[in-house]
């Protein structure tokens, strides 16, 4: 933790970095949570069961928080609109997670058994579709065609990113640029859209919309890169998923991309066997971590995340200083400090 | 075919029933097909590959045809709007088919190998999501919030219907009402929405919107019931799928619901073994067809379809006679005549 203090400009407690923002949007988030609960309702009993299994499993709800926060940053005072769009964003995220579990054949999600294990792949696919439908219904209720445009485009881009990842999966030759294109689409696009619809609802100038979008996009990239690092170095308890999931699933993430290029022929044989051929044996995860350490791949991935974090911060420069802006800047620190 | 002549009010060729409508909307459908082709494009090569595998496999495109036809019936002259909504409707349908194949673990679709067999469940889930996203983007471009409301609500209802079917699947105690609720949601709702957005775009009175919706809903129910009959009695060549798929997948459809209730204890033992327990042996399909025949279950399912067909026809009564109305009435005959 000591390292974090010096690198993160004097902040000593990474958890505290999110708490200011959480406190500032607490009232709105109560309404978002009530909206989420009411919109997972259905006469078909399996739908709320499956949806709430995941929704109640304690995600941070960072994306809807960002929608409320950017709306507030832009002095939005339109009432339920931001709440509904925030809930829509969370539903889009939840739908993606449900479909991801099927795509990745995951057994665990957020430290709980994945929905598909309890209810089958079928329910995960279909309840995901239901939530996506409900997300669009809420957006339509808000009635902003521009917000609908942003979020429907995001839905498309996310799916494209997932397919890109599928194509890149198990290919150890993936370049850093290719990997960035994947995470921009599959993760950062929803952060960007979540942040962009705030100023859109508040009818702020395009420059502010673009600034919030850029903040979200770069924060999202940093967030995903740190997730990649946590998958090799975090603790199971703090992340709610087991260390080594990406490794076992043969996912090519930035730490692997960096190590593969910096490594020896022998190491590349190891990566090909484990990640491309899926031949993972006892002790391989430890070997993988040792190789990553030898090449400073985790540290350098954190450095890359810091770069995008800096871009996220700078994007907010055109907004006047205030509590909400300060809290949004702290979120960047929070995302990066998770790695330690 | 002789029976069809007398029951279907003098029409001798069931194929001809659809051809009038196809001819009337041919110009619009050329634009819809071009739109479909352009909107399946993506830099991610796997997306157009998977999407076009299914889209190019020769579905009748009945749903987008209905959108163009009802718009025309209501004297819509707004240009690209109806074309985009028609393409959206087809994308929603295609996304559902891709996800259905994963849910049903199907090997075949429209007489071709299902996409999931060639590209994996992953691609079917994700390309379905991509098409759903593209569908919403096109709707947003059209800009009618009411049409967006109708189609996004339909997306939710379809997913609910699929989950209902999942819950009812393999339950031979399913009642006719329960089964109707499933097919209203999973099949007829999209027919209803496809027909409702025509008069909505044309800004016609609510009564005409409701009439077109009712036409679509009842036509959709009739269409699904005939599909259920075809699965036990149609020929593989005409439907592009193998007879007996529903039986092998343990799907409870109306012919089964009727037979189960009318049958002997011994027959119910047979249905439970094959449909509930999935223990299907050589010769079971022939036995199933013999039981259905004994109880007139296929004929009576066609009779039920005729009832909904009659409701679909009557729904159009408030429109003045004309070529488009006549063609829409013929579509009802076409749907039902397929059973013979």
XYZ file of C-alpha atoms in Angstrom:
680
model
C 0.000 0.000 0.000
C 2.989 2.260 0.646
C 3.769 2.471 -3.059
C 0.292 3.678 -3.813
C 0.732 6.643 -1.529
C 3.577 8.118 -3.517
C 2.320 7.250 -6.976
C -1.268 8.269 -6.481
C -0.525 11.791 -5.416
C -0.792 11.379 -1.709
C -3.968 9.356 -1.419
C -3.449 6.671 1.164
C -6.699 4.718 1.077
C -7.857 3.527 -2.303
C -11.334 2.642 -0.988
C -11.823 6.221 0.106
C -11.400 7.374 -3.481
C -14.785 5.941 -4.465
C -16.609 6.860 -1.267
C -16.888 10.594 -2.019
C -18.603 9.895 -5.318
C -20.841 7.238 -3.788
C -21.916 9.716 -1.115
C -22.621 12.474 -3.628
C -24.972 10.316 -5.739
C -26.461 8.266 -2.873
C -29.934 9.755 -3.217
C -30.060 9.146 -6.955
C -28.667 5.642 -6.586
C -31.468 4.726 -4.167
C -33.883 5.573 -6.952
C -31.777 3.699 -9.514
C -31.770 0.615 -7.298
C -35.542 0.820 -6.844
C -35.920 1.189 -10.617
C -33.682 -1.830 -11.219
C -35.724 -3.902 -8.796
C -39.042 -2.904 -10.329
C -37.884 -3.454 -13.925
C -36.573 -6.973 -13.319
C -40.120 -7.906 -12.325
C -41.997 -10.304 -14.618
C -44.873 -12.753 -14.339
C -42.379 -15.321 -15.541
C -40.843 -16.222 -12.199
C -37.501 -17.388 -13.555
C -36.682 -13.908 -14.896
C -36.428 -12.001 -11.594
C -34.749 -15.051 -10.012
C -31.940 -15.127 -12.550
C -31.648 -11.358 -12.893
C -31.518 -10.777 -9.154
C -29.013 -13.574 -8.594
C -26.535 -11.434 -10.489
C -27.843 -7.960 -9.696
C -27.968 -8.642 -5.944
C -24.463 -10.081 -5.939
C -22.920 -6.779 -5.019
C -21.333 -5.176 -8.027
C -20.181 -1.618 -7.364
C -22.647 -0.210 -9.912
C -19.891 2.057 -11.123
C -21.510 2.639 -14.534
C -24.889 3.970 -13.296
C -23.020 5.979 -10.657
C -21.084 7.631 -13.490
C -24.294 8.458 -15.359
C -25.761 10.193 -12.313
C -22.453 11.905 -11.538
C -21.888 13.319 -15.028
C -25.515 14.456 -15.200
C -25.012 16.243 -11.895
C -21.658 17.669 -13.021
C -23.607 19.252 -15.892
C -26.272 20.647 -13.550
C -28.964 18.283 -14.851
C -32.225 18.852 -13.047
C -34.640 16.858 -15.180
C -35.719 14.378 -12.550
C -36.215 10.733 -13.472
C -34.429 10.852 -16.833
C -30.928 10.314 -15.456
C -32.205 7.663 -13.036
C -33.787 5.699 -15.880
C -30.738 5.987 -18.116
C -28.500 4.931 -15.207
C -30.671 1.864 -14.643
C -30.581 1.181 -18.414
C -26.793 1.277 -18.374
C -26.673 -1.211 -15.492
C -29.119 -3.510 -17.317
C -26.957 -3.383 -20.438
C -23.962 -4.294 -18.278
C -25.824 -7.133 -16.549
C -27.052 -8.502 -19.885
C -23.449 -8.498 -21.118
C -22.277 -10.374 -18.024
C -24.990 -13.020 -18.433
C -24.077 -13.531 -22.094
C -20.346 -13.446 -21.277
C -20.757 -16.316 -18.861
C -22.204 -18.418 -21.668
C -19.519 -17.283 -24.106
C -16.670 -17.902 -21.650
C -18.267 -21.028 -20.159
C -17.629 -19.458 -16.745
C -18.500 -21.272 -13.538
C -18.170 -18.266 -11.240
C -19.150 -14.588 -11.403
C -18.546 -12.040 -8.645
C -17.615 -14.811 -6.224
C -20.935 -16.614 -6.740
C -21.864 -19.535 -8.924
C -22.626 -18.157 -12.408
C -26.349 -18.015 -13.292
C -25.815 -20.473 -16.141
C -24.679 -23.135 -13.646
C -27.901 -22.831 -11.617
C -30.385 -22.164 -14.413
C -28.584 -23.269 -17.582
C -27.126 -21.442 -20.567
C -30.650 -21.005 -21.891
C -31.770 -18.822 -18.997
C -28.586 -16.739 -19.141
C -29.079 -15.999 -22.833
C -32.783 -15.241 -22.534
C -32.747 -13.245 -19.303
C -29.899 -11.234 -20.822
C -32.152 -10.527 -23.807
C -34.988 -9.581 -21.458
C -32.795 -7.090 -19.587
C -31.564 -5.583 -22.855
C -35.186 -5.145 -23.916
C -36.054 -3.519 -20.591
C -33.015 -1.233 -20.909
C -34.295 0.032 -24.259
C -37.806 0.469 -22.910
C -36.510 2.710 -20.136
C -34.451 4.740 -22.609
C -37.529 5.175 -24.793
C -39.466 6.420 -21.755
C -36.818 9.090 -21.219
C -37.461 10.158 -24.791
C -34.028 11.577 -25.696
C -33.249 10.361 -29.217
C -29.630 11.423 -28.805
C -29.246 9.328 -25.630
C -30.947 6.424 -27.421
C -28.513 6.830 -30.285
C -25.499 6.764 -27.951
C -26.645 3.743 -25.967
C -27.887 1.690 -28.924
C -24.601 2.344 -30.728
C -22.803 1.224 -27.570
C -24.786 -2.033 -27.537
C -23.547 -2.744 -31.062
C -19.951 -1.803 -30.332
C -19.874 -3.970 -27.187
C -21.036 -6.997 -29.176
C -18.416 -6.237 -31.834
C -15.761 -6.069 -29.122
C -16.807 -9.419 -27.705
C -16.604 -11.009 -31.146
C -13.178 -9.398 -31.686
C -12.066 -10.938 -28.404
C -13.392 -14.296 -29.534
C -11.342 -14.003 -32.723
C -8.230 -12.865 -30.818
C -8.711 -15.424 -28.053
C -5.963 -17.969 -27.750
C -3.847 -16.068 -30.268
C -0.618 -15.227 -28.467
C 0.487 -13.090 -31.444
C -2.161 -10.451 -30.568
C -0.561 -7.000 -30.587
C -1.052 -4.312 -27.960
C -3.039 -2.220 -30.455
C -5.326 -5.108 -31.277
C -5.884 -5.761 -27.605
C -6.670 -2.104 -26.984
C -9.246 -2.165 -29.774
C -10.932 -5.094 -28.026
C -11.158 -3.471 -24.591
C -12.168 -0.093 -25.976
C -15.160 -1.836 -27.528
C -16.097 -4.458 -24.977
C -15.510 -2.483 -21.777
C -14.694 1.187 -22.302
C -17.513 1.959 -24.737
C -20.163 1.431 -22.051
C -18.233 3.614 -19.587
C -18.026 6.265 -22.335
C -21.746 6.037 -23.143
C -22.676 6.044 -19.427
C -20.750 9.309 -18.993
C -21.861 10.908 -22.276
C -25.601 10.656 -21.669
C -25.300 12.823 -18.524
C -24.431 16.066 -20.371
C -26.717 15.023 -23.249
C -29.714 14.907 -20.900
C -28.655 18.235 -19.414
C -28.514 19.632 -22.962
C -24.954 20.869 -22.525
C -22.732 21.884 -25.463
C -21.086 19.198 -27.585
C -17.676 20.008 -26.086
C -18.884 18.972 -22.648
C -20.528 15.847 -24.049
C -17.260 14.939 -25.753
C -15.289 15.653 -22.568
C -17.469 13.362 -20.467
C -17.334 10.693 -23.155
C -13.535 10.906 -23.233
C -13.382 10.712 -19.432
C -15.517 7.550 -19.498
C -13.649 5.948 -22.379
C -10.212 6.406 -20.814
C -11.413 5.476 -17.341
C -12.915 2.322 -18.842
C -9.643 1.353 -20.511
C -7.739 1.917 -17.248
C -10.365 -0.073 -15.372
C -10.073 -3.061 -17.696
C -6.259 -3.031 -17.668
C -6.284 -3.119 -13.878
C -8.806 -5.971 -13.987
C -6.330 -7.820 -16.196
C -3.602 -7.250 -13.621
C -5.867 -8.344 -10.766
C -6.572 -11.583 -12.556
C -2.944 -12.526 -12.085
C -2.165 -10.741 -8.852
C -5.284 -9.680 -6.986
C -6.807 -11.670 -4.211
C -9.922 -13.718 -4.733
C -11.682 -12.068 -1.806
C -11.294 -8.504 -3.040
C -12.360 -9.152 -6.624
C -14.979 -11.789 -6.093
C -13.454 -13.958 -8.731
C -10.631 -16.438 -8.668
C -7.142 -15.400 -9.597
C -6.128 -17.149 -12.794
C -9.550 -17.204 -14.531
C -8.207 -15.409 -17.609
C -5.237 -17.790 -17.687
C -7.387 -20.902 -17.486
C -9.751 -19.528 -20.156
C -6.823 -18.818 -22.485
C -7.593 -15.090 -22.576
C -4.910 -12.921 -24.095
C -4.707 -9.796 -21.936
C -2.127 -7.005 -21.902
C 0.197 -8.642 -19.332
C 0.404 -11.648 -21.671
C 0.884 -9.498 -24.770
C 3.803 -7.712 -23.103
C 5.381 -10.898 -21.674
C 5.060 -12.832 -24.885
C 6.968 -10.211 -26.838
C 9.646 -9.731 -24.177
C 10.071 -13.435 -23.483
C 12.363 -16.241 -24.544
C 11.534 -18.946 -27.067
C 11.055 -21.326 -24.168
C 8.552 -18.988 -22.557
C 6.646 -18.634 -25.805
C 6.377 -22.411 -25.975
C 4.853 -22.260 -22.478
C 2.313 -19.565 -23.439
C 1.322 -21.424 -26.595
C 0.798 -24.684 -24.718
C -1.250 -23.143 -21.920
C -3.185 -20.370 -23.677
C -3.495 -21.538 -27.280
C -3.724 -25.282 -26.744
C -5.454 -25.007 -23.369
C -3.094 -27.619 -21.871
C -2.887 -26.192 -18.326
C -1.175 -28.360 -15.702
C -0.596 -28.097 -11.957
C 1.849 -25.323 -11.207
C 1.371 -23.568 -14.546
C -0.363 -20.549 -12.999
C 2.622 -20.062 -10.698
C 4.969 -20.343 -13.681
C 2.869 -17.811 -15.577
C 3.050 -15.379 -12.669
C 6.813 -15.856 -12.415
C 7.239 -15.076 -16.120
C 5.005 -12.000 -15.853
C 7.091 -10.849 -12.889
C 10.396 -11.443 -14.729
C 9.262 -9.089 -17.498
C 7.585 -6.521 -15.216
C 4.434 -7.178 -17.248
C 1.983 -6.457 -14.413
C 3.778 -3.257 -13.339
C 3.925 -2.025 -16.919
C 0.258 -2.802 -17.465
C -0.460 -0.633 -14.427
C 1.731 2.066 -16.012
C -0.347 1.851 -19.191
C -3.482 2.164 -17.054
C -2.002 5.276 -15.430
C -1.572 6.796 -18.893
C -5.263 6.343 -19.687
C -6.122 7.519 -16.192
C -4.232 10.743 -16.879
C -6.201 11.219 -20.098
C -9.434 10.690 -18.186
C -8.446 13.361 -15.676
C -7.426 15.860 -18.340
C -10.706 15.355 -20.173
C -12.524 16.935 -17.231
C -10.319 20.055 -17.284
C -12.953 22.184 -19.006
C -15.354 21.792 -16.086
C -15.030 24.241 -13.171
C -13.705 22.815 -9.926
C -16.238 21.514 -7.469
C -17.063 18.543 -5.280
C -18.466 16.387 -8.095
C -15.504 17.017 -10.365
C -13.107 16.230 -7.502
C -14.982 13.018 -6.789
C -14.838 11.991 -10.464
C -11.088 12.604 -10.495
C -10.741 10.428 -7.398
C -12.493 7.553 -9.191
C -9.535 7.385 -11.549
C -7.254 6.870 -8.545
C -9.623 4.279 -7.158
C -9.569 2.263 -10.371
C -5.793 2.210 -10.537
C -5.152 1.730 -6.826
C -7.111 -1.540 -6.973
C -4.060 -3.145 -8.530
C -2.043 -2.914 -5.330
C -54.381 -30.214 -51.720
C -58.003 -30.839 -52.722
C -59.178 -30.168 -49.197
C -57.468 -26.792 -49.191
C -59.473 -25.706 -52.193
C -62.804 -26.052 -50.469
C -61.775 -24.784 -47.040
C -59.779 -21.817 -48.197
C -62.541 -20.175 -50.132
C -61.641 -21.291 -53.575
C -57.910 -20.663 -53.600
C -56.230 -23.604 -55.229
C -52.558 -22.737 -54.908
C -51.322 -21.872 -51.426
C -48.079 -20.381 -52.787
C -50.070 -17.919 -54.842
C -51.567 -16.508 -51.653
C -48.258 -14.906 -50.710
C -47.207 -13.884 -54.207
C -49.640 -10.959 -54.532
C -48.282 -9.386 -51.362
C -44.695 -10.069 -52.367
C -45.302 -8.359 -55.717
C -46.938 -5.332 -54.088
C -44.008 -4.630 -51.761
C -41.218 -5.775 -54.104
C -39.743 -2.306 -54.539
C -39.649 -1.654 -50.805
C -38.229 -5.092 -50.078
C -35.328 -4.448 -52.457
C -34.440 -1.474 -50.258
C -34.981 -3.523 -47.088
C -32.643 -6.219 -48.399
C -30.005 -3.643 -49.298
C -30.387 -2.121 -45.812
C -30.027 -5.550 -44.194
C -26.883 -6.213 -46.180
C -25.307 -2.866 -45.329
C -26.154 -3.072 -41.619
C -24.649 -6.519 -41.120
C -21.325 -5.015 -42.187
C -18.585 -4.772 -39.567
C -14.803 -4.555 -39.502
C -14.993 -7.692 -37.402
C -15.134 -10.243 -40.201
C -16.903 -12.945 -38.232
C -20.011 -10.777 -37.787
C -21.138 -10.510 -41.429
C -20.103 -14.154 -41.956
C -22.362 -15.450 -39.200
C -25.179 -12.986 -39.837
C -25.264 -13.663 -43.561
C -25.118 -17.422 -43.100
C -28.578 -17.160 -41.569
C -29.904 -14.106 -43.400
C -28.953 -15.480 -46.813
C -30.508 -18.854 -46.071
C -33.774 -17.881 -47.671
C -36.336 -17.064 -45.024
C -39.523 -15.613 -46.490
C -38.970 -12.267 -44.690
C -42.648 -12.310 -43.855
C -42.241 -9.911 -40.912
C -40.573 -7.023 -42.796
C -43.010 -7.617 -45.675
C -45.836 -7.068 -43.192
C -44.279 -3.811 -41.967
C -44.074 -2.439 -45.499
C -47.552 -3.732 -46.354
C -49.305 -2.223 -43.321
C -47.477 1.072 -43.853
C -48.693 1.062 -47.444
C -52.202 0.043 -46.375
C -52.182 3.210 -44.261
C -50.944 5.353 -47.141
C -47.531 5.926 -45.578
C -45.368 8.062 -47.802
C -42.479 8.887 -45.492
C -39.743 7.201 -47.477
C -36.977 5.356 -45.644
C -38.733 5.108 -42.268
C -40.754 1.998 -43.070
C -37.763 0.413 -44.819
C -35.582 0.901 -41.733
C -38.230 -0.390 -39.351
C -38.818 -3.395 -41.617
C -35.091 -4.150 -41.564
C -35.104 -3.692 -37.756
C -37.910 -6.212 -37.426
C -35.985 -8.744 -39.525
C -32.842 -8.177 -37.417
C -34.822 -8.729 -34.216
C -36.146 -11.957 -35.737
C -32.686 -13.093 -36.847
C -31.216 -12.315 -33.413
C -33.957 -14.423 -31.836
C -33.194 -17.329 -34.186
C -29.471 -17.172 -33.372
C -30.188 -17.170 -29.636
C -32.858 -19.872 -30.029
C -30.349 -22.199 -31.633
C -28.167 -21.901 -28.533
C -31.152 -22.297 -26.221
C -32.524 -25.322 -28.092
C -29.073 -26.761 -28.876
C -30.249 -27.049 -32.488
C -28.037 -28.535 -35.178
C -30.080 -27.305 -38.132
C -31.902 -24.091 -39.064
C -33.782 -23.489 -42.313
C -32.309 -26.663 -43.785
C -28.726 -25.486 -43.189
C -26.287 -26.270 -40.424
C -27.052 -23.886 -37.534
C -24.552 -21.032 -37.125
C -23.573 -22.321 -33.693
C -22.307 -25.565 -35.247
C -19.952 -23.701 -37.604
C -18.907 -20.809 -35.356
C -19.812 -21.959 -31.855
C -22.431 -20.919 -29.326
C -20.330 -17.853 -28.559
C -20.679 -16.384 -32.023
C -24.418 -17.093 -32.098
C -24.959 -15.272 -28.804
C -22.765 -12.301 -29.699
C -23.806 -11.828 -33.319
C -27.414 -11.984 -32.085
C -26.564 -9.180 -29.662
C -24.910 -7.218 -32.458
C -27.994 -7.506 -34.695
C -30.252 -6.465 -31.823
C -28.058 -3.405 -31.306
C -28.168 -2.594 -35.019
C -31.955 -3.020 -34.999
C -32.252 -0.396 -32.260
C -29.861 1.952 -34.049
C -32.025 1.844 -37.167
C -35.167 2.473 -35.106
C -33.479 5.458 -33.467
C -32.592 6.830 -36.907
C -36.271 6.697 -37.853
C -36.942 8.803 -34.792
C -40.473 7.697 -33.914
C -40.592 7.252 -30.138
C -43.884 5.406 -30.427
C -42.392 2.880 -32.873
C -39.374 2.531 -30.573
C -41.734 1.900 -27.675
C -43.619 -0.814 -29.575
C -40.510 -2.608 -30.801
C -38.530 -2.385 -27.552
C -41.549 -3.695 -25.642
C -41.752 -6.526 -28.177
C -38.090 -7.396 -27.544
C -38.878 -7.795 -23.848
C -42.049 -9.798 -24.415
C -40.293 -12.162 -26.850
C -37.602 -12.915 -24.260
C -40.309 -13.470 -21.637
C -42.054 -15.875 -24.008
C -38.856 -17.820 -24.571
C -38.291 -18.138 -20.826
C -41.923 -19.222 -20.378
C -41.334 -21.899 -22.983
C -38.206 -22.988 -21.137
C -40.235 -23.344 -17.956
C -43.069 -25.169 -19.742
C -40.687 -27.325 -21.773
C -40.910 -31.000 -21.074
C -44.030 -30.472 -18.942
C -46.742 -32.583 -20.526
C -49.323 -31.076 -18.132
C -49.103 -27.716 -19.959
C -52.613 -26.442 -20.707
C -53.787 -24.981 -23.991
C -54.047 -21.533 -22.390
C -50.510 -21.739 -21.069
C -49.254 -22.785 -24.462
C -51.108 -19.928 -26.141
C -49.507 -17.461 -23.726
C -46.085 -18.783 -24.792
C -46.657 -18.441 -28.529
C -48.384 -15.087 -28.211
C -45.200 -13.811 -26.581
C -42.451 -15.640 -28.423
C -43.879 -15.551 -31.971
C -47.038 -13.473 -32.346
C -45.773 -10.370 -30.517
C -43.202 -9.634 -33.232
C -45.832 -10.127 -35.978
C -48.077 -7.722 -34.030
C -45.324 -5.130 -33.591
C -44.242 -5.482 -37.241
C -47.812 -4.682 -38.322
C -48.454 -1.975 -35.724
C -45.503 0.249 -36.637
C -46.864 0.691 -40.202
C -49.907 2.794 -39.202
C -47.847 4.409 -36.412
C -45.342 5.751 -38.944
C -48.222 6.889 -41.139
C -49.677 8.694 -38.103
C -53.031 6.998 -38.502
C -55.677 6.965 -35.718
C -55.268 4.564 -32.787
C -58.121 2.382 -34.063
C -56.145 1.597 -37.218
C -52.983 0.957 -35.213
C -54.922 -1.442 -32.982
C -56.479 -3.139 -36.021
C -53.107 -3.771 -37.648
C -51.683 -4.979 -34.341
C -54.594 -7.392 -33.938
C -54.155 -8.627 -37.505
C -50.463 -9.311 -36.827
C -51.047 -10.930 -33.452
C -53.666 -13.365 -34.685
C -51.794 -14.100 -37.894
C -48.711 -14.825 -35.760
C -50.609 -17.268 -33.562
C -52.020 -19.045 -36.626
C -48.555 -19.115 -38.189
C -46.990 -20.752 -35.119
C -49.770 -23.322 -34.755
C -49.275 -24.378 -38.365
C -45.534 -24.571 -37.749
C -46.294 -26.929 -34.872
C -48.386 -29.091 -37.200
C -45.691 -29.069 -39.873
C -43.166 -30.314 -37.365
C -45.124 -33.561 -37.174
C -46.571 -33.731 -40.640
C -44.854 -31.387 -43.065
C -42.094 -32.466 -45.391
C -38.505 -31.595 -44.687
C -38.049 -30.061 -48.130
C -40.878 -27.532 -47.844
C -39.966 -26.237 -44.395
C -36.199 -26.495 -44.491
C -36.154 -28.246 -41.184
C -36.523 -31.874 -40.267
C -39.853 -33.312 -39.237
C -39.711 -34.331 -35.593
C -37.412 -31.561 -34.291
C -39.942 -30.432 -31.689
C -40.472 -34.048 -30.642
C -36.771 -34.772 -30.242
C -36.284 -31.497 -28.307
C -39.147 -32.374 -25.952
C -41.155 -29.296 -26.953
C -44.717 -29.242 -25.789
C -46.764 -27.826 -28.673
C -50.520 -27.685 -29.181
C -50.818 -31.075 -30.958
C -49.175 -32.640 -27.896
C -51.332 -30.683 -25.450
C -54.473 -31.905 -27.215
C -53.279 -35.509 -27.548
C -52.101 -35.779 -23.986
C -55.501 -34.773 -22.627
C -57.461 -36.962 -25.006
C -55.169 -39.945 -24.639
C -55.022 -43.163 -22.628
C -52.851 -43.771 -19.574
C -50.568 -45.817 -21.761
C -50.161 -42.941 -24.203
C -49.399 -40.541 -21.382
C -46.647 -42.892 -20.234
C -45.252 -42.681 -23.789
C -45.355 -38.848 -23.864
C -43.723 -38.602 -20.444
C -40.918 -40.968 -21.414
C -40.172 -39.269 -24.731
C -40.860 -35.598 -24.008
C -40.227 -35.216 -20.260
C -37.459 -37.753 -19.820
C -36.023 -37.297 -23.305
C -35.801 -41.075 -23.783
C -36.502 -41.196 -27.531
C -35.993 -44.540 -29.284
C -36.198 -45.766 -32.870
C -39.780 -45.735 -34.080
C -40.978 -43.307 -31.386
C -41.607 -40.501 -33.870
C -43.847 -42.822 -35.894
C -45.683 -43.827 -32.706
C -46.100 -40.149 -31.796
C -47.574 -39.390 -35.217
C -49.943 -42.363 -34.924
C -51.200 -41.132 -31.536
C -51.645 -37.590 -32.874
C -53.608 -39.011 -35.803
C -55.779 -41.170 -33.529
C -56.882 -38.060 -31.608
C -57.144 -35.772 -34.655
C -54.646 -33.530 -32.892
C -53.062 -32.128 -36.058
C -56.410 -31.482 -37.759
C -57.749 -29.785 -34.647
C -54.633 -27.649 -34.302
C -55.254 -26.503 -37.886
C -58.848 -25.743 -36.866
C -57.563 -23.611 -33.986
C -55.253 -21.829 -36.449
C -58.262 -21.153 -38.673
C -59.986 -19.482 -35.735
C -57.079 -17.074 -35.224
C -56.871 -16.613 -38.970
C -60.520 -15.528 -38.981
C -59.776 -13.007 -36.236
C -56.853 -11.660 -38.262
C -59.117 -11.177 -41.296
C -61.842 -9.480 -39.290
C -59.333 -7.098 -37.748
C -58.788 -5.556 -41.179
C -62.517 -4.936 -41.729
C -62.245 -1.229 -40.941
C -59.920 -0.627 -43.888
C -61.507 0.030 -47.299
C -61.120 -2.705 -49.870
C -58.140 -2.520 -52.153
C -55.269 -4.548 -53.554
C -53.105 -4.311 -50.427
C -55.930 -5.313 -48.105
C -56.801 -8.247 -50.391
C -53.165 -9.338 -50.399
C -52.991 -9.154 -46.578
C -56.129 -11.295 -46.332
C -54.543 -13.824 -48.683
C -51.537 -14.109 -46.372
C -53.817 -15.628 -43.764
C -54.807 -18.330 -46.258
C -51.174 -18.853 -47.143
C -50.198 -19.414 -43.521
C -52.912 -21.980 -42.951
C -52.642 -23.741 -46.298
C -49.017 -24.578 -45.498
C -50.311 -27.361 -43.236
C -51.594 -29.425 -46.143
